[in-house]
Amino acid sequence: ISKVLAITRYDIEQRQSINDLSLNIHGENYFRDVLNFVYEYDFVNDNFNTKNSSCIDLIDIERKLAYQITTTRTSQKLKKTFQALKIRKFKDYDIKILYLLEKASPTTKTVGEFKRDFKVDLKSCLLDYTDLIIKITDLETNRLLELNNLYFKDKTEKYTDEIVLNLVFKHLILNSPEVQINYDDEFGNLNTND
């Protein structure tokens, strides 16, 4: 499960680099199902009611809980999401943001603004795969096996070793600092022409 979540992150990252957002969109329903299983929520995708809602993706009406599934880590995205609390439909809801990549790291100033403007502890509202893994590891063995069979086993078969290596290499290249070649280096015992 951990491996699939890690590889999926790299896959999303690579697709975004070529402006392919299909996994982001599919991720809403996929994580709806995983969250429903792991946390025993009753999420529905609000985008079926409101075409690509910009602030909320998943809602559990009974628990008054709403999730935004995203890769965007800007403070503008955070503000837009928490503006939903001012909409009558989401009054008294708890809002969480699940990042498909790494979660945002808001500044102390931003955390203070959200405490003042929206009455929320922003850091406790931001989640990513690490938070999900912690909850998954706490599942009973039978439920863990069931979760794997329902939502992760087919992904393991999809991500062959070759695909995984390709994604990892692309991730390393995308996130590596630019290499400065020292042409004065003698390359050990070799002369420069060699």
CSV table of C-alpha atoms in Angstrom, one decimal:
chain,number,residue,atom,x,y,z
A,1,ILE,CA,0.0,0.0,0.0
A,2,SER,CA,2.8,2.4,0.9
A,3,LYS,CA,4.6,1.6,-2.3
A,4,VAL,CA,1.5,2.2,-4.4
A,5,LEU,CA,0.9,5.6,-2.7
A,6,ALA,CA,4.5,6.6,-3.2
A,7,ILE,CA,4.6,5.6,-6.9
A,8,THR,CA,1.2,7.2,-7.5
A,9,ARG,CA,2.7,10.5,-6.2
A,10,TYR,CA,5.5,10.3,-8.8
A,11,ASP,CA,3.0,9.4,-11.5
A,12,ILE,CA,0.8,12.4,-10.7
A,13,GLU,CA,3.9,14.6,-10.6
A,14,GLN,CA,5.1,13.5,-14.0
A,15,ARG,CA,1.7,13.8,-15.6
A,16,GLN,CA,1.4,17.3,-14.2
A,17,SER,CA,4.7,18.3,-15.8
A,18,ILE,CA,3.0,17.7,-19.2
A,19,ASN,CA,-0.3,19.2,-18.1
A,20,ASP,CA,-2.1,15.9,-17.9
A,21,LEU,CA,-4.4,16.2,-14.9
A,22,SER,CA,-6.3,12.9,-15.4
A,23,LEU,CA,-4.9,11.3,-12.3
A,24,ASN,CA,-5.8,14.4,-10.2
A,25,ILE,CA,-9.4,14.1,-11.3
A,26,HIS,CA,-9.5,10.3,-10.9
A,27,GLY,CA,-7.8,10.7,-7.5
A,28,GLU,CA,-11.0,12.4,-6.1
A,29,ASN,CA,-13.0,9.2,-6.5
A,30,TYR,CA,-10.2,6.9,-5.7
A,31,PHE,CA,-9.4,8.6,-2.4
A,32,ARG,CA,-13.1,9.0,-1.7
A,33,ASP,CA,-13.3,5.2,-1.7
A,34,VAL,CA,-10.0,4.7,0.3
A,35,LEU,CA,-11.0,7.3,2.9
A,36,ASN,CA,-14.5,5.8,3.2
A,37,PHE,CA,-12.9,2.4,3.9
A,38,VAL,CA,-10.1,3.5,6.2
A,39,TYR,CA,-12.0,6.1,8.3
A,40,GLU,CA,-15.5,4.7,7.8
A,41,TYR,CA,-16.7,8.0,6.3
A,42,ASP,CA,-19.6,8.3,3.9
A,43,PHE,CA,-18.0,10.7,1.4
A,44,VAL,CA,-19.7,11.5,-1.9
A,45,ASN,CA,-18.0,13.5,-4.6
A,46,ASP,CA,-19.6,17.0,-4.6
A,47,ASN,CA,-18.4,17.6,-8.1
A,48,PHE,CA,-21.3,15.4,-9.3
A,49,ASN,CA,-23.6,18.0,-7.9
A,50,THR,CA,-21.5,21.1,-8.7
A,51,LYS,CA,-19.3,20.7,-11.8
A,52,ASN,CA,-15.7,20.7,-10.6
A,53,SER,CA,-16.3,22.6,-7.4
A,54,SER,CA,-13.3,24.8,-6.8
A,55,CYS,CA,-13.3,24.6,-3.1
A,56,ILE,CA,-14.7,21.2,-2.0
A,57,ASP,CA,-14.5,17.8,-3.6
A,58,LEU,CA,-15.8,15.3,-1.0
A,59,ILE,CA,-18.5,15.7,1.5
A,60,ASP,CA,-19.9,13.5,4.3
A,61,ILE,CA,-23.2,15.2,5.2
A,62,GLU,CA,-23.7,13.1,8.4
A,63,ARG,CA,-20.4,14.1,9.9
A,64,LYS,CA,-20.4,17.6,8.5
A,65,LEU,CA,-17.0,16.9,7.0
A,66,ALA,CA,-15.6,18.2,3.7
A,67,TYR,CA,-12.4,17.4,1.9
A,68,GLN,CA,-10.5,19.1,-0.9
A,69,ILE,CA,-8.3,16.8,-2.9
A,70,THR,CA,-5.5,18.7,-4.6
A,71,THR,CA,-1.9,19.1,-5.5
A,72,THR,CA,-1.9,22.9,-5.4
A,73,ARG,CA,0.0,24.2,-2.3
A,74,THR,CA,-0.6,27.9,-2.5
A,75,SER,CA,-2.1,30.1,0.2
A,76,GLN,CA,-4.7,31.3,-2.4
A,77,LYS,CA,-5.9,27.7,-2.8
A,78,LEU,CA,-6.1,27.4,1.0
A,79,LYS,CA,-8.1,30.6,1.2
A,80,LYS,CA,-10.4,29.6,-1.6
A,81,THR,CA,-11.0,26.2,0.0
A,82,PHE,CA,-11.8,27.7,3.5
A,83,GLN,CA,-14.1,30.3,1.9
A,84,ALA,CA,-16.5,27.4,1.7
A,85,LEU,CA,-17.2,27.8,5.4
A,86,LYS,CA,-18.9,31.1,4.5
A,87,ILE,CA,-21.3,29.2,2.2
A,88,ARG,CA,-24.6,28.2,3.9
A,89,LYS,CA,-24.2,24.7,2.6
A,90,PHE,CA,-21.0,24.2,4.5
A,91,LYS,CA,-21.8,26.1,7.7
A,92,ASP,CA,-20.4,24.2,10.7
A,93,TYR,CA,-18.5,21.8,8.5
A,94,ASP,CA,-14.9,20.7,9.3
A,95,ILE,CA,-12.8,21.1,6.2
A,96,LYS,CA,-9.6,19.1,5.4
A,97,ILE,CA,-7.3,19.2,2.5
A,98,LEU,CA,-5.7,16.0,1.2
A,99,TYR,CA,-2.7,16.7,-0.9
A,100,LEU,CA,-1.9,14.1,-3.6
A,101,LEU,CA,1.7,15.2,-3.5
A,102,GLU,CA,3.3,16.7,-0.4
A,103,LYS,CA,1.2,18.9,1.9
A,104,ALA,CA,1.7,22.6,2.1
A,105,SER,CA,3.9,24.1,4.9
A,106,PRO,CA,2.1,27.3,5.8
A,107,THR,CA,4.1,30.1,7.6
A,108,THR,CA,3.3,31.1,11.2
A,109,LYS,CA,1.7,34.2,9.8
A,110,THR,CA,-0.6,32.2,7.5
A,111,VAL,CA,-1.6,29.9,10.3
A,112,GLY,CA,-2.5,32.9,12.4
A,113,GLU,CA,-4.5,34.4,9.6
A,114,PHE,CA,-6.6,31.3,9.3
A,115,LYS,CA,-7.1,31.0,13.0
A,116,ARG,CA,-8.4,34.6,13.0
A,117,ASP,CA,-10.4,34.6,9.7
A,118,PHE,CA,-11.8,31.0,9.6
A,119,LYS,CA,-11.4,29.8,13.3
A,120,VAL,CA,-9.4,26.8,12.2
A,121,ASP,CA,-6.1,25.2,13.2
A,122,LEU,CA,-4.7,25.1,9.7
A,123,LYS,CA,-1.9,22.6,10.3
A,124,SER,CA,-4.4,20.0,11.6
A,125,CYS,CA,-6.5,20.5,8.4
A,126,LEU,CA,-3.7,19.6,6.0
A,127,LEU,CA,-3.1,16.0,5.2
A,128,ASP,CA,-1.1,13.9,2.7
A,129,TYR,CA,-0.1,10.3,2.1
A,130,THR,CA,2.0,10.1,5.3
A,131,ASP,CA,-1.1,10.8,7.4
A,132,LEU,CA,-3.1,8.3,5.5
A,133,ILE,CA,-0.3,5.6,5.9
A,134,ILE,CA,-0.3,6.2,9.7
A,135,LYS,CA,-4.1,5.5,9.9
A,136,ILE,CA,-3.8,2.5,7.5
A,137,THR,CA,-1.1,0.9,9.7
A,138,ASP,CA,-3.5,1.0,12.6
A,139,LEU,CA,-6.1,-1.1,10.8
A,140,GLU,CA,-6.7,-4.7,11.9
A,141,THR,CA,-5.0,-7.3,9.7
A,142,ASN,CA,-8.2,-8.5,8.1
A,143,ARG,CA,-9.2,-4.9,7.2
A,144,LEU,CA,-5.7,-4.2,6.0
A,145,LEU,CA,-5.8,-7.2,3.6
A,146,GLU,CA,-9.3,-6.2,2.4
A,147,LEU,CA,-8.1,-2.6,1.8
A,148,ASN,CA,-5.2,-3.9,-0.2
A,149,ASN,CA,-7.3,-6.3,-2.3
A,150,LEU,CA,-10.0,-3.6,-3.0
A,151,TYR,CA,-7.9,-0.6,-3.8
A,152,PHE,CA,-4.2,-1.3,-4.1
A,153,LYS,CA,-3.5,-4.8,-5.5
A,154,ASP,CA,-4.5,-3.9,-9.1
A,155,LYS,CA,-2.3,-0.8,-8.9
A,156,THR,CA,0.7,-3.0,-7.8
A,157,GLU,CA,0.2,-5.0,-11.0
A,158,LYS,CA,-0.1,-1.8,-13.1
A,159,TYR,CA,3.1,-0.3,-11.9
A,160,THR,CA,5.7,-2.7,-13.3
A,161,ASP,CA,9.3,-2.5,-12.3
A,162,GLU,CA,10.1,-0.7,-15.5
A,163,ILE,CA,7.4,1.9,-15.0
A,164,VAL,CA,8.4,2.4,-11.4
A,165,LEU,CA,12.1,3.0,-12.4
A,166,ASN,CA,11.0,5.3,-15.2
A,167,LEU,CA,8.9,7.4,-12.7
A,168,VAL,CA,11.7,7.4,-10.1
A,169,PHE,CA,14.3,8.6,-12.6
A,170,LYS,CA,12.0,11.3,-14.0
A,171,HIS,CA,11.3,12.4,-10.4
A,172,LEU,CA,15.0,12.6,-9.6
A,173,ILE,CA,15.8,14.5,-12.8
A,174,LEU,CA,12.8,16.9,-12.2
A,175,ASN,CA,13.8,17.6,-8.7
A,176,SER,CA,17.6,17.6,-8.9
A,177,PRO,CA,19.6,20.8,-8.8
A,178,GLU,CA,21.3,21.7,-12.0
A,179,VAL,CA,24.7,20.0,-12.3
A,180,GLN,CA,27.7,22.3,-12.9
A,181,ILE,CA,30.3,20.4,-14.9
A,182,ASN,CA,33.9,21.2,-14.0
A,183,TYR,CA,35.7,21.0,-17.3
A,184,ASP,CA,39.0,21.6,-15.6
A,185,ASP,CA,38.7,18.3,-13.7
A,186,GLU,CA,41.3,15.8,-14.9
A,187,PHE,CA,38.9,12.9,-14.2
A,188,GLY,CA,41.4,11.1,-12.1
A,189,ASN,CA,44.1,9.4,-14.2
A,190,LEU,CA,42.3,10.1,-17.6
A,191,ASN,CA,43.4,13.0,-19.7
A,192,THR,CA,40.6,15.3,-20.9
A,193,ASN,CA,40.5,13.9,-24.4
A,194,ASP,CA,39.9,10.4,-23.1
